[in-house]
Amino acid sequence: MTQSLKILSPGMLASIQDQGRIGYNRYGVPRSGAVDPVLLRLGNALVGNDPYEAAIEFRFMGPSVTAEGGPVRVALACHSGGELLDFATQEKHPVTPFQTITLNEGDILKVFPIDQGATGYLCVESGLALTPVLGSCSTYARAGLGGHNGLPLQSGDSLPVRAPAVYSDSEKIIAEPIALEDGPIHVIQGPQDDHFSEADFLMFVGTSFKVSSDVDRMGIRLEGRKIEALPEKGYDLISDGLVCGAIQVPGSGQPIILSADCQSVGGYPKIASIISCDLYRLGQMVPGKEVSFKAVDLQTAQSLYLQKEAEIEKAIASIRNYFGEGAVDLLALYENNLVGGVVDAQNPGHFPGHLEDM
């Protein structure tokens, strides 16, 4: 029997996501993909996968899963813990964020609700045996593309795993995960900033907005001071191309941030666009959160991108063996030089490191 991961409870808005469908916007197909690609990369690094291997993305409420047909190793990449129910002993074990968990057949992993942010990932060692659609396994539910039957995950879904879990006497954990950011989101001005006065643009980047309750994978509506379009320009234009991170301003004057499942064209002016290295923050926006923006130039955006990549590499480099809470990593212990020298207690003039004097 092939190993698989069975969904006992999908939690909230769980779906299969990877890097998304690149190059199909011209045909009206959204890119989709992970709303927090940084967490996806960290989770896949824990289980030794390619950075954007397809994984289970969940929002707000974590899923419950079990292994079928043999052991399955997963990585929990989110700001939330969980609990492992051992099938053989019926004992419960705590699961910390940013660690791997090996599920033997019948074991149950329950992921707790996310207490920081909105999105998390369950990555599977070796990946899920799914059939790509237009080069991606990402779920785009509005068109029934990708994922598992083109739909969000449901209780009872069984996701086949490419290969059995590789035996290990320890799990892995990220010792230095990337913390959630609270500062301004960086944007590039435009491309239709000429629909607004300079004063209104400065208001846009100088005040805070609140994330409304209207949040999904397609977009995030904000609430705050109304952004007035210039009378001679208005809020409508001939539809043109859209990308994730574009910030539209419709007739209400309340900005809409477009997210991973956004449409390919739109007819509202875009006052600004979020720079690529800040797009992952869209996946962690919760209703009621205060957000603000800061305009930067292209050179600064490139510098911030390199900084973020360095943070990601540092987090991945911090992956360590993990034997459970309170356990000692013997390998790390043995690799350290615990003896700094030898002192002859009977010789007051002796100091460490000079054995020949003893």
GROMACS .gro file of C-alpha atoms in nm, residues 6-354:
model
  349
    6LYS     CA    1  -0.534   1.147   0.509
    7ILE     CA    2  -0.725   1.463   0.598
    8LEU     CA    3  -0.935   1.402   0.910
    9SER     CA    4  -1.031   1.768   0.937
   10PRO     CA    5  -0.911   2.034   0.690
   11GLY     CA    6  -0.925   2.318   0.940
   12MET     CA    7  -1.007   2.638   0.754
   13LEU     CA    8  -0.954   2.711   0.385
   14ALA     CA    9  -0.694   2.435   0.343
   15SER     CA   10  -0.564   2.377  -0.011
   16ILE     CA   11  -0.260   2.252  -0.201
   17GLN     CA   12  -0.023   2.531  -0.304
   18ASP     CA   13   0.324   2.562  -0.455
   19GLN     CA   14   0.495   2.845  -0.646
   20GLY     CA   15   0.194   2.888  -0.875
   21ARG     CA   16   0.135   2.899  -1.250
   22ILE     CA   17   0.398   3.123  -1.401
   23GLY     CA   18   0.339   3.270  -1.747
   24TYR     CA   19  -0.036   3.208  -1.787
   25ASN     CA   20  -0.176   3.550  -1.692
   26ARG     CA   21  -0.188   3.635  -2.062
   27TYR     CA   22  -0.452   3.363  -2.099
   28GLY     CA   23  -0.655   3.487  -1.804
   29VAL     CA   24  -0.527   3.219  -1.564
   30PRO     CA   25  -0.426   3.356  -1.220
   31ARG     CA   26  -0.088   3.255  -1.085
   32SER     CA   27  -0.226   3.128  -0.749
   33GLY     CA   28   0.042   2.964  -0.534
   34ALA     CA   29   0.139   3.014  -0.170
   35VAL     CA   30   0.024   3.338  -0.010
   36ASP     CA   31   0.331   3.317   0.217
   37PRO     CA   32   0.610   3.171   0.002
   38VAL     CA   33   0.866   3.235   0.277
   39LEU     CA   34   0.696   2.991   0.517
   40LEU     CA   35   0.657   2.742   0.231
   41ARG     CA   36   1.032   2.755   0.169
   42LEU     CA   37   1.113   2.708   0.538
   43GLY     CA   38   0.879   2.410   0.568
   44ASN     CA   39   1.023   2.242   0.262
   45ALA     CA   40   1.378   2.303   0.385
   46LEU     CA   41   1.293   2.114   0.705
   47VAL     CA   42   1.199   1.798   0.512
   48GLY     CA   43   1.468   1.832   0.244
   49ASN     CA   44   1.236   1.924  -0.043
   50ASP     CA   45   1.280   2.173  -0.324
   51PRO     CA   46   1.190   2.524  -0.198
   52TYR     CA   47   0.849   2.545  -0.365
   53GLU     CA   48   0.735   2.181  -0.345
   54ALA     CA   49   0.354   2.163  -0.320
   55ALA     CA   50   0.227   2.158   0.039
   56ILE     CA   51  -0.093   2.196   0.241
   57GLU     CA   52  -0.169   2.563   0.300
   58PHE     CA   53  -0.416   2.641   0.578
   59ARG     CA   54  -0.564   2.962   0.710
   60PHE     CA   55  -0.642   3.053   1.073
   61MET     CA   56  -0.742   2.698   1.179
   62GLY     CA   57  -0.497   2.409   1.141
   63PRO     CA   58  -0.586   2.067   0.996
   64SER     CA   59  -0.584   1.723   1.156
   65VAL     CA   60  -0.413   1.449   0.953
   66THR     CA   61  -0.311   1.085   0.986
   67ALA     CA   62  -0.067   0.855   0.808
   68GLU     CA   63  -0.191   0.562   0.601
   69GLY     CA   64   0.013   0.273   0.459
   70GLY     CA   65   0.330   0.352   0.653
   71PRO     CA   66   0.527   0.641   0.805
   72VAL     CA   67   0.497   0.992   0.663
   73ARG     CA   68   0.720   1.280   0.774
   74VAL     CA   69   0.578   1.632   0.765
   75ALA     CA   70   0.701   1.977   0.865
   76LEU     CA   71   0.486   2.231   1.047
   77ALA     CA   72   0.571   2.580   0.923
   78CYS     CA   73   0.351   2.829   1.102
   79HIS     CA   74   0.330   3.040   1.416
   80SER     CA   75   0.133   2.775   1.598
   81GLY     CA   76   0.197   2.442   1.765
   82GLY     CA   77   0.011   2.116   1.762
   83GLU     CA   78  -0.032   1.777   1.921
   84LEU     CA   79   0.065   1.425   1.812
   85LEU     CA   80  -0.152   1.131   1.918
   86ASP     CA   81   0.057   0.813   1.911
   87PHE     CA   82  -0.160   0.533   1.771
   88ALA     CA   83   0.036   0.255   1.945
   89THR     CA   84   0.039   0.403   2.296
   90GLN     CA   85  -0.247   0.655   2.274
   91GLU     CA   86  -0.011   0.908   2.434
   92LYS     CA   87  -0.020   1.273   2.334
   93HIS     CA   88   0.300   1.462   2.258
   94PRO     CA   89   0.338   1.839   2.206
   95VAL     CA   90   0.448   1.966   1.865
   96THR     CA   91   0.634   2.294   1.842
   97PRO     CA   92   0.626   2.533   1.544
   98PHE     CA   93   0.885   2.495   1.269
   99GLN     CA   94   0.969   2.131   1.329
  100THR     CA   95   0.928   1.799   1.152
  101ILE     CA   96   0.699   1.524   1.280
  102THR     CA   97   0.712   1.160   1.173
  103LEU     CA   98   0.366   1.003   1.166
  104ASN     CA   99   0.363   0.627   1.191
  105GLU     CA  100   0.057   0.457   1.046
  106GLY     CA  101  -0.247   0.559   1.249
  107ASP     CA  102  -0.076   0.846   1.432
  108ILE     CA  103  -0.277   1.170   1.429
  109LEU     CA  104  -0.134   1.521   1.406
  110LYS     CA  105  -0.366   1.800   1.517
  111VAL     CA  106  -0.247   2.152   1.431
  112PHE     CA  107  -0.371   2.418   1.671
  113PRO     CA  108  -0.529   2.748   1.555
  114ILE     CA  109  -0.272   3.002   1.441
  115ASP     CA  110  -0.201   3.249   1.720
  116GLN     CA  111   0.021   3.483   1.517
  117GLY     CA  112  -0.069   3.572   1.160
  118ALA     CA  113  -0.315   3.391   0.937
  119THR     CA  114  -0.140   3.124   0.726
  120GLY     CA  115   0.062   2.809   0.780
  121TYR     CA  116   0.195   2.512   0.584
  122LEU     CA  117   0.224   2.139   0.628
  123CYS     CA  118   0.504   2.020   0.401
  124VAL     CA  119   0.553   1.648   0.327
  125GLU     CA  120   0.892   1.480   0.291
  126SER     CA  121   0.947   1.376  -0.075
  127GLY     CA  122   0.635   1.571  -0.177
  128LEU     CA  123   0.280   1.477  -0.269
  129ALA     CA  124   0.215   1.258  -0.575
  130LEU     CA  125  -0.018   1.499  -0.755
  131THR     CA  126  -0.060   1.577  -1.124
  132PRO     CA  127   0.039   1.934  -1.221
  133VAL     CA  128  -0.204   2.145  -1.424
  134LEU     CA  129  -0.037   2.410  -1.643
  135GLY     CA  130   0.291   2.342  -1.467
  136SER     CA  131   0.166   2.373  -1.111
  137CYS     CA  132  -0.015   2.172  -0.843
  138SER     CA  133  -0.160   2.488  -0.688
  139THR     CA  134  -0.533   2.484  -0.624
  140TYR     CA  135  -0.735   2.752  -0.802
  141ALA     CA  136  -1.079   2.658  -0.675
  142ARG     CA  137  -1.276   2.914  -0.878
  143ALA     CA  138  -1.183   2.726  -1.195
  144GLY     CA  139  -1.135   2.379  -1.044
  145LEU     CA  140  -0.765   2.371  -1.132
  146GLY     CA  141  -0.486   2.176  -0.965
  147GLY     CA  142  -0.458   2.052  -0.610
  148HIS     CA  143  -0.676   1.757  -0.511
  149ASN     CA  144  -0.972   1.738  -0.752
  150GLY     CA  145  -0.937   2.113  -0.810
  151LEU     CA  146  -1.103   2.188  -0.475
  152PRO     CA  147  -1.011   2.299  -0.123
  153LEU     CA  148  -0.925   2.002   0.093
  154GLN     CA  149  -1.212   1.810   0.254
  155SER     CA  150  -1.239   1.562   0.540
  156GLY     CA  151  -1.162   1.214   0.404
  157ASP     CA  152  -0.928   1.330   0.125
  158SER     CA  153  -0.626   1.101   0.092
  159LEU     CA  154  -0.309   1.260  -0.048
  160PRO     CA  155  -0.055   1.008  -0.185
  161VAL     CA  156   0.310   1.062  -0.091
  162ARG     CA  157   0.586   1.015  -0.348
  163ALA     CA  158   0.815   0.807  -0.125
  164PRO     CA  159   0.819   0.657   0.228
  165ALA     CA  160   0.969   0.859   0.510
  166VAL     CA  161   1.344   0.807   0.553
  167TYR     CA  162   1.420   0.667   0.898
  168SER     CA  163   1.585   0.904   1.144
  169ASP     CA  164   1.628   0.890   1.521
  170SER     CA  165   1.562   1.264   1.547
  171GLU     CA  166   1.340   1.530   1.398
  172LYS     CA  167   1.449   1.870   1.261
  173ILE     CA  168   1.368   2.216   1.395
  174ILE     CA  169   1.444   2.571   1.282
  175ALA     CA  170   1.627   2.730   1.573
  176GLU     CA  171   1.595   3.085   1.434
  177PRO     CA  172   1.265   3.118   1.241
  178ILE     CA  173   1.170   3.445   1.075
  179ALA     CA  174   0.949   3.657   1.300
  180LEU     CA  175   0.636   3.831   1.175
  181GLU     CA  176   0.694   4.192   1.072
  182ASP     CA  177   0.487   4.483   1.202
  183GLY     CA  178   0.652   4.775   1.021
  184PRO     CA  179   0.528   4.951   0.707
  185ILE     CA  180   0.483   4.746   0.389
  186HIS     CA  181   0.714   4.873   0.116
  187VAL     CA  182   0.561   4.981  -0.214
  188ILE     CA  183   0.665   5.120  -0.551
  189GLN     CA  184   0.455   5.415  -0.659
  190GLY     CA  185   0.210   5.361  -0.945
  191PRO     CA  186   0.157   5.259  -1.218
  192GLN     CA  187  -0.156   5.483  -1.213
  193ASP     CA  188  -0.050   5.720  -0.936
  194ASP     CA  189  -0.127   6.004  -1.178
  195HIS     CA  190  -0.497   5.945  -1.099
  196PHE     CA  191  -0.432   6.091  -0.753
  197SER     CA  192  -0.293   6.417  -0.621
  198GLU     CA  193   0.043   6.426  -0.448
  199ALA     CA  194  -0.137   6.510  -0.125
  200ASP     CA  195  -0.355   6.200  -0.152
  201PHE     CA  196  -0.055   5.979  -0.224
  202LEU     CA  197   0.126   6.121   0.079
  203MET     CA  198  -0.187   6.052   0.283
  204PHE     CA  199  -0.187   5.694   0.152
  205VAL     CA  200   0.171   5.633   0.271
  206GLY     CA  201   0.139   5.850   0.580
  207THR     CA  202  -0.164   5.699   0.753
  208SER     CA  203  -0.270   5.355   0.869
  209PHE     CA  204  -0.549   5.141   0.728
  210LYS     CA  205  -0.737   4.858   0.893
  211VAL     CA  206  -0.774   4.516   0.732
  212SER     CA  207  -1.147   4.458   0.681
  213SER     CA  208  -1.329   4.129   0.728
  214ASP     CA  209  -1.328   4.088   0.348
  215VAL     CA  210  -1.005   3.891   0.315
  216ASP     CA  211  -0.936   3.588   0.095
  217ARG     CA  212  -0.680   3.452  -0.148
  218MET     CA  213  -0.802   3.691  -0.416
  219GLY     CA  214  -0.766   4.018  -0.231
  220ILE     CA  215  -0.764   4.217   0.092
  221ARG     CA  216  -0.994   4.516   0.137
  222LEU     CA  217  -0.869   4.794   0.361
  223GLU     CA  218  -1.063   5.055   0.558
  224GLY     CA  219  -0.946   5.406   0.635
  225ARG     CA  220  -0.946   5.760   0.503
  226LYS     CA  221  -1.092   5.784   0.154
  227ILE     CA  222  -0.842   5.826  -0.127
  228GLU     CA  223  -0.984   6.077  -0.372
  229ALA     CA  224  -0.916   6.035  -0.742
  230LEU     CA  225  -0.854   6.349  -0.948
  231PRO     CA  226  -1.187   6.466  -1.100
  232GLU     CA  227  -1.044   6.467  -1.452
  233LYS     CA  228  -0.913   6.111  -1.409
  234GLY     CA  229  -1.176   5.932  -1.197
  235TYR     CA  230  -1.170   5.578  -1.062
  236ASP     CA  231  -1.218   5.394  -1.392
  237LEU     CA  232  -0.974   5.311  -1.669
  238ILE     CA  233  -0.944   5.072  -1.959
  239SER     CA  234  -0.867   4.732  -1.805
  240ASP     CA  235  -0.500   4.645  -1.796
  241GLY     CA  236  -0.280   4.376  -1.645
  242LEU     CA  237  -0.276   4.296  -1.273
  243VAL     CA  238  -0.026   4.122  -1.051
  244CYS     CA  239  -0.025   4.006  -0.691
  245GLY     CA  240   0.056   4.303  -0.468
  246ALA     CA  241  -0.104   4.569  -0.686
  247ILE     CA  242  -0.314   4.812  -0.479
  248GLN     CA  243  -0.631   4.921  -0.657
  249VAL     CA  244  -0.849   5.213  -0.553
  250PRO     CA  245  -1.215   5.167  -0.659
  251GLY     CA  246  -1.489   5.429  -0.641
  252SER     CA  247  -1.528   5.382  -0.265
  253GLY     CA  248  -1.180   5.525  -0.218
  254GLN     CA  249  -1.088   5.226   0.001
  255PRO     CA  250  -0.777   5.039  -0.124
  256ILE     CA  251  -0.783   4.673  -0.227
  257ILE     CA  252  -0.458   4.473  -0.216
  258LEU     CA  253  -0.461   4.199  -0.478
  259SER     CA  254  -0.341   3.860  -0.358
  260ALA     CA  255  -0.233   3.527  -0.509
  261ASP     CA  256  -0.564   3.434  -0.679
  262CYS     CA  257  -0.627   3.780  -0.822
  263GLN     CA  258  -0.774   3.824  -1.169
  264SER     CA  259  -0.539   3.892  -1.461
  265VAL     CA  260  -0.689   4.231  -1.566
  266GLY     CA  261  -0.877   4.509  -1.390
  267GLY     CA  262  -1.019   4.854  -1.449
  268TYR     CA  263  -0.939   5.046  -1.130
  269PRO     CA  264  -0.631   5.270  -1.097
  270LYS     CA  265  -0.342   5.123  -0.902
  271ILE     CA  266  -0.190   5.377  -0.666
  272ALA     CA  267   0.106   5.153  -0.576
  273SER     CA  268   0.241   4.798  -0.589
  274ILE     CA  269   0.398   4.600  -0.303
  275ILE     CA  270   0.760   4.505  -0.364
  276SER     CA  271   0.828   4.135  -0.417
  277CYS     CA  272   1.008   4.064  -0.089
  278ASP     CA  273   0.710   4.197   0.113
  279LEU     CA  274   0.443   3.996  -0.070
  280TYR     CA  275   0.467   3.713   0.184
  281ARG     CA  276   0.323   3.950   0.445
  282LEU     CA  277  -0.013   3.942   0.264
  283GLY     CA  278  -0.054   3.583   0.382
  284GLN     CA  279  -0.037   3.690   0.746
  285MET     CA  280  -0.292   3.974   0.742
  286VAL     CA  281  -0.585   3.920   0.978
  287PRO     CA  282  -0.908   4.124   0.995
  288GLY     CA  283  -0.867   4.423   1.224
  289LYS     CA  284  -0.490   4.447   1.179
  290GLU     CA  285  -0.348   4.796   1.124
  291VAL     CA  286  -0.127   4.827   0.815
  292SER     CA  287   0.072   5.115   0.672
  293PHE     CA  288   0.283   5.167   0.363
  294LYS     CA  289   0.620   5.319   0.279
  295ALA     CA  290   0.720   5.424  -0.072
  296VAL     CA  291   1.067   5.317  -0.189
  297ASP     CA  292   1.258   5.337  -0.517
  298LEU     CA  293   1.371   5.039  -0.724
  299GLN     CA  294   1.724   5.039  -0.584
  300THR     CA  295   1.594   5.025  -0.226
  301ALA     CA  296   1.351   4.748  -0.323
  302GLN     CA  297   1.638   4.542  -0.462
  303SER     CA  298   1.841   4.598  -0.145
  304LEU     CA  299   1.547   4.489   0.073
  305TYR     CA  300   1.507   4.179  -0.145
  306LEU     CA  301   1.869   4.078  -0.080
  307GLN     CA  302   1.822   4.139   0.293
  308LYS     CA  303   1.515   3.916   0.302
  309GLU     CA  304   1.692   3.640   0.111
  310ALA     CA  305   1.975   3.658   0.365
  311GLU     CA  306   1.720   3.621   0.649
  312ILE     CA  307   1.570   3.316   0.482
  313GLU     CA  308   1.911   3.154   0.431
  314LYS     CA  309   2.002   3.226   0.794
  315ALA     CA  310   1.681   3.058   0.913
  316ILE     CA  311   1.747   2.753   0.694
  317ALA     CA  312   2.106   2.736   0.817
  318SER     CA  313   1.975   2.724   1.175
  319ILE     CA  314   1.798   2.387   1.119
  320ARG     CA  315   1.908   2.146   1.391
  321ASN     CA  316   1.833   1.794   1.511
  322TYR     CA  317   1.543   1.789   1.755
  323PHE     CA  318   1.481   1.512   2.007
  324GLY     CA  319   1.179   1.665   2.180
  325GLU     CA  320   1.129   1.919   2.458
  326GLY     CA  321   1.392   1.886   2.730
  327ALA     CA  322   1.601   1.633   2.538
  328VAL     CA  323   1.975   1.678   2.479
  329ASP     CA  324   2.115   1.680   2.125
  330LEU     CA  325   2.405   1.438   2.182
  331LEU     CA  326   2.555   1.497   1.837
  332ALA     CA  327   2.576   1.871   1.897
  333LEU     CA  328   2.721   1.799   2.242
  334TYR     CA  329   2.991   1.573   2.103
  335GLU     CA  330   3.081   1.821   1.830
  336ASN     CA  331   3.166   2.088   2.087
  337ASN     CA  332   3.500   2.107   2.265
  338LEU     CA  333   3.395   2.077   2.628
  339VAL     CA  334   3.749   2.068   2.770
  340GLY     CA  335   3.923   2.404   2.772
  341GLY     CA  336   4.232   2.275   2.954
  342VAL     CA  337   4.356   2.076   3.252
  343VAL     CA  338   4.455   2.224   3.587
  344ASP     CA  339   4.682   2.055   3.840
  345ALA     CA  340   4.507   2.128   4.169
  346GLN     CA  341   4.825   2.048   4.362
  347ASN     CA  342   5.034   2.300   4.169
  348PRO     CA  343   4.920   2.661   4.237
  349GLY     CA  344   5.134   2.794   3.953
  350HIS     CA  345   4.986   2.565   3.689
  351PHE     CA  346   4.733   2.699   3.440
  352PRO     CA  347   4.515   2.528   3.175
  353GLY     CA  348   4.666   2.389   2.860
  354HIS     CA  349   5.018   2.309   2.987
   0.00000   0.00000   0.00000
